[in-house]
mmCIF file of C-alpha atoms in Angstrom:
data_model
loop_
_atom_site.group_PDB
_atom_site.id
_atom_site.type_symbol
_atom_site.label_atom_id
_atom_site.label_comp_id
_atom_site.label_asym_id
_atom_site.label_seq_id
_atom_site.Cartn_x
_atom_site.Cartn_y
_atom_site.Cartn_z
ATOM 1 C CA MET A 1 -52.448 -60.662 98.778
ATOM 2 C CA ARG A 2 -56.134 -61.519 98.136
ATOM 3 C CA VAL A 3 -56.983 -57.835 97.895
ATOM 4 C CA THR A 4 -54.476 -57.428 95.038
ATOM 5 C CA PHE A 5 -55.931 -60.368 93.103
ATOM 6 C CA PHE A 6 -59.418 -58.927 93.541
ATOM 7 C CA PHE A 7 -58.441 -55.321 92.743
ATOM 8 C CA ILE A 8 -56.592 -56.001 89.459
ATOM 9 C CA PRO A 9 -59.470 -57.846 87.695
ATOM 10 C CA VAL A 10 -61.970 -55.202 88.862
ATOM 11 C CA LEU A 11 -59.713 -52.415 87.569
ATOM 12 C CA LEU A 12 -59.294 -54.170 84.208
ATOM 13 C CA LEU A 13 -63.057 -54.679 83.964
ATOM 14 C CA LEU A 14 -63.711 -50.987 84.637
ATOM 15 C CA LEU A 15 -61.187 -49.917 82.008
ATOM 16 C CA ALA A 16 -62.696 -52.297 79.443
ATOM 17 C CA CYS A 17 -66.182 -50.886 80.064
ATOM 18 C CA ASP A 18 -65.299 -47.292 79.224
ATOM 19 C CA ASN A 19 -68.347 -46.154 77.265
ATOM 20 C CA THR A 20 -67.179 -42.661 76.462
ATOM 21 C CA LYS A 21 -67.826 -41.938 72.822
ATOM 22 C CA PRO A 22 -64.983 -40.217 70.971
ATOM 23 C CA THR A 23 -65.802 -36.858 69.476
ATOM 24 C CA SER A 24 -66.480 -37.029 65.764
ATOM 25 C CA LYS A 25 -63.460 -35.851 63.851
ATOM 26 C CA SER A 26 -65.050 -36.163 60.430
ATOM 27 C CA LEU A 27 -67.894 -33.653 60.663
ATOM 28 C CA ASP A 28 -65.770 -31.364 58.525
ATOM 29 C CA PRO A 29 -62.292 -32.812 57.934
ATOM 30 C CA ILE A 30 -61.794 -30.675 54.834
ATOM 31 C CA ASN A 31 -60.973 -27.021 55.310
ATOM 32 C CA TRP A 32 -63.430 -25.779 52.712
ATOM 33 C CA GLU A 33 -62.312 -22.192 53.233
ATOM 34 C CA ASN A 34 -58.861 -23.145 51.904
ATOM 35 C CA ARG A 35 -60.549 -24.374 48.711
ATOM 36 C CA ARG A 36 -62.418 -21.076 48.159
ATOM 37 C CA ILE A 37 -61.888 -19.332 44.820
ATOM 38 C CA GLU A 38 -62.988 -15.985 43.461
ATOM 39 C CA LEU A 39 -65.140 -16.022 40.349
ATOM 40 C CA PRO A 40 -64.585 -13.439 37.621
ATOM 41 C CA GLU A 41 -67.459 -10.955 37.389
ATOM 42 C CA THR A 42 -67.883 -11.746 33.698
ATOM 43 C CA ASP A 43 -68.444 -15.446 34.333
ATOM 44 C CA SER A 44 -70.910 -16.794 31.748
ATOM 45 C CA LEU A 45 -71.444 -20.231 33.286
ATOM 46 C CA THR A 46 -74.995 -21.257 34.197
ATOM 47 C CA THR A 47 -76.004 -22.719 37.543
ATOM 48 C CA ALA A 48 -76.781 -26.402 37.960
ATOM 49 C CA LYS A 49 -77.937 -28.583 40.876
ATOM 50 C CA THR A 50 -77.483 -32.222 41.749
ATOM 51 C CA TYR A 51 -79.492 -34.186 44.318
ATOM 52 C CA LEU A 52 -77.838 -37.075 46.165
ATOM 53 C CA GLY A 53 -79.829 -39.335 48.486
ATOM 54 C CA ILE A 54 -77.802 -41.033 51.234
ATOM 55 C CA TYR A 55 -78.544 -43.325 54.153
ATOM 56 C CA SER A 56 -76.845 -42.878 57.520
ATOM 57 C CA GLU A 57 -79.106 -45.679 58.761
ATOM 58 C CA ILE A 58 -81.344 -48.245 57.094
ATOM 59 C CA TYR A 59 -84.167 -50.401 58.365
ATOM 60 C CA SER A 60 -83.290 -53.907 59.514
ATOM 61 C CA THR A 61 -85.863 -56.642 60.206
ATOM 62 C CA SER A 62 -88.662 -54.072 60.847
ATOM 63 C CA GLU A 63 -89.426 -50.383 60.924
ATOM 64 C CA HIS A 64 -88.395 -50.373 64.594
ATOM 65 C CA ASN A 65 -84.819 -51.559 64.061
ATOM 66 C CA THR A 66 -82.180 -49.688 62.129
ATOM 67 C CA HIS A 67 -78.613 -50.432 61.125
ATOM 68 C CA ASP A 68 -76.081 -47.580 61.255
ATOM 69 C CA LEU A 69 -73.883 -46.946 58.215
ATOM 70 C CA THR A 70 -70.737 -44.983 57.455
ATOM 71 C CA VAL A 71 -71.315 -42.717 54.456
ATOM 72 C CA THR A 72 -68.693 -41.482 52.027
ATOM 73 C CA VAL A 73 -69.974 -38.691 49.812
ATOM 74 C CA SER A 74 -67.673 -38.451 46.826
ATOM 75 C CA LEU A 75 -67.472 -35.252 44.741
ATOM 76 C CA ARG A 76 -65.625 -36.049 41.515
ATOM 77 C CA ASN A 77 -64.432 -33.969 38.611
ATOM 78 C CA THR A 78 -64.761 -36.264 35.598
ATOM 79 C CA SER A 79 -62.857 -33.971 33.237
ATOM 80 C CA GLU A 80 -59.260 -34.780 32.341
ATOM 81 C CA ASN A 81 -58.466 -31.202 31.359
ATOM 82 C CA ASP A 82 -60.770 -28.669 33.011
ATOM 83 C CA THR A 83 -61.653 -27.613 36.533
ATOM 84 C CA VAL A 84 -65.194 -27.814 37.875
ATOM 85 C CA ILE A 85 -66.625 -25.166 40.162
ATOM 86 C CA LEU A 86 -68.982 -26.142 42.980
ATOM 87 C CA THR A 87 -70.796 -23.313 44.763
ATOM 88 C CA LYS A 88 -72.750 -24.936 47.598
ATOM 89 C CA GLY A 89 -73.018 -28.266 49.429
ATOM 90 C CA VAL A 90 -75.802 -28.787 51.989
ATOM 91 C CA TYR A 91 -76.772 -31.927 53.957
ATOM 92 C CA TYR A 92 -80.472 -32.410 54.805
ATOM 93 C CA ASP A 93 -82.241 -34.896 57.081
ATOM 94 C CA THR A 94 -85.141 -37.223 56.213
ATOM 95 C CA ALA A 95 -87.672 -34.441 56.860
ATOM 96 C CA GLY A 96 -85.833 -32.055 54.518
ATOM 97 C CA ASN A 97 -84.353 -29.885 57.281
ATOM 98 C CA PRO A 98 -80.806 -28.634 56.699
ATOM 99 C CA ILE A 99 -78.270 -30.297 59.003
ATOM 100 C CA ARG A 100 -74.956 -28.884 57.789
ATOM 101 C CA THR A 101 -73.733 -26.550 55.097
ATOM 102 C CA TYR A 102 -70.289 -27.755 54.097
ATOM 103 C CA PHE A 103 -69.582 -24.820 51.797
ATOM 104 C CA ASP A 104 -71.596 -21.873 50.511
ATOM 105 C CA PHE A 105 -69.029 -20.243 48.237
ATOM 106 C CA PRO A 106 -67.211 -21.248 45.053
ATOM 107 C CA ILE A 107 -64.630 -24.023 45.296
ATOM 108 C CA GLN A 108 -62.888 -25.806 42.471
ATOM 109 C CA LEU A 109 -62.060 -29.385 41.730
ATOM 110 C CA LYS A 110 -58.982 -29.812 39.583
ATOM 111 C CA PRO A 111 -59.091 -32.234 36.633
ATOM 112 C CA LEU A 112 -59.919 -35.755 37.883
ATOM 113 C CA GLU A 113 -59.805 -34.572 41.525
ATOM 114 C CA THR A 114 -62.054 -36.181 44.132
ATOM 115 C CA VAL A 115 -63.090 -34.629 47.440
ATOM 116 C CA GLU A 116 -64.944 -36.656 50.052
ATOM 117 C CA ILE A 117 -67.321 -35.912 52.897
ATOM 118 C CA ILE A 118 -67.495 -38.611 55.571
ATOM 119 C CA ILE A 119 -70.502 -39.159 57.823
ATOM 120 C CA GLU A 120 -69.445 -41.498 60.589
ATOM 121 C CA GLU A 121 -71.346 -44.619 61.532
ATOM 122 C CA GLY A 122 -73.532 -43.717 64.478
ATOM 123 C CA ASP A 123 -74.224 -40.178 63.228
ATOM 124 C CA LYS A 124 -77.959 -40.626 62.654
ATOM 125 C CA THR A 125 -78.748 -36.963 62.021
ATOM 126 C CA GLY A 126 -79.590 -37.643 58.364
ATOM 127 C CA GLY A 127 -81.768 -40.619 59.186
ATOM 128 C CA THR A 128 -83.040 -43.148 56.684
ATOM 129 C CA GLY A 129 -83.615 -40.547 53.999
ATOM 130 C CA GLY A 130 -80.739 -38.066 54.207
ATOM 131 C CA ASN A 131 -80.078 -35.826 51.235
ATOM 132 C CA PHE A 132 -77.425 -33.588 49.770
ATOM 133 C CA ILE A 133 -77.927 -30.766 47.311
ATOM 134 C CA PHE A 134 -74.851 -29.600 45.432
ATOM 135 C CA ASP A 135 -74.881 -26.412 43.388
ATOM 136 C CA TRP A 136 -72.265 -26.066 40.674
ATOM 137 C CA LEU A 137 -71.490 -24.056 37.564
ATOM 138 C CA ASP A 138 -72.254 -25.752 34.286
ATOM 139 C CA ASP A 139 -69.921 -25.394 31.345
ATOM 140 C CA PRO A 140 -71.343 -27.125 28.246
ATOM 141 C CA GLU A 141 -67.810 -27.918 27.087
ATOM 142 C CA VAL A 142 -66.855 -29.719 30.324
ATOM 143 C CA THR A 143 -68.218 -33.051 31.529
ATOM 144 C CA ASP A 144 -70.576 -32.878 34.508
ATOM 145 C CA PRO A 145 -69.157 -33.625 37.944
ATOM 146 C CA LEU A 146 -70.130 -36.931 39.511
ATOM 147 C CA PHE A 147 -71.665 -37.078 42.989
ATOM 148 C CA GLU A 148 -71.773 -40.510 44.656
ATOM 149 C CA GLY A 149 -72.676 -41.873 48.057
ATOM 150 C CA ILE A 150 -71.091 -45.058 49.331
ATOM 151 C CA MET A 151 -72.639 -46.601 52.449
ATOM 152 C CA ILE A 152 -70.915 -49.357 54.413
ATOM 153 C CA SER A 153 -71.037 -51.179 57.731
ATOM 154 C CA THR A 154 -69.425 -54.307 59.105
ATOM 155 C CA ARG A 155 -70.341 -56.371 62.135
ATOM 156 C CA GLY A 156 -68.358 -59.447 63.035
ATOM 157 C CA THR A 157 -67.970 -61.441 59.833
ATOM 158 C CA GLN A 158 -70.797 -59.715 57.960
ATOM 159 C CA GLY A 159 -70.613 -56.623 55.822
ATOM 160 C CA LEU A 160 -73.136 -54.424 54.106
ATOM 161 C CA SER A 161 -72.372 -51.897 51.394
ATOM 162 C CA PHE A 162 -74.087 -50.140 48.526
ATOM 163 C CA SER A 163 -73.735 -46.985 46.483
ATOM 164 C CA VAL A 164 -75.930 -44.331 44.924
ATOM 165 C CA GLN A 165 -75.332 -41.690 42.275
ATOM 166 C CA GLY A 166 -76.543 -38.119 42.230
ATOM 167 C CA LYS A 167 -79.295 -36.946 39.905
ATOM 168 C CA ARG A 168 -79.079 -33.628 38.136
ATOM 169 C CA ILE A 169 -82.200 -31.639 39.024
ATOM 170 C CA GLN A 170 -81.386 -28.333 37.320
#
């Protein structure tokens, strides 16, 4: 009888201490290939680029301590009537090295459509100065797309969140 009382708490303790980390399911939750479109050869749109700085971790109390954040990168078509065509989306780390290319072919966002890229809390590959570069086709008669980063983390009863907007660089 004493063995049973000892064995059950030990078993429960071992199960509670399972430190296996689940595999990230959000590295590429969107099937970008399904969003691929073909551009007409006579397309007269000019190329444009937007830079978006994001933070998968930020400094906390000193340069030796960081706080992990979940990042939502939001790609938004701000036009009510026209589609927007994006041609490339690349994620870079703090040193400017490419981490992931999400798409490298034309995709479209329907009017007022939003597509999101999620970088899970704990994915520190971007570091404290991660970056995205989005290439897109500019139509002077259509409003520019909006690229935003929303960073968030919660611990206990405290929460931290902030957002950034992309800057057109071409």
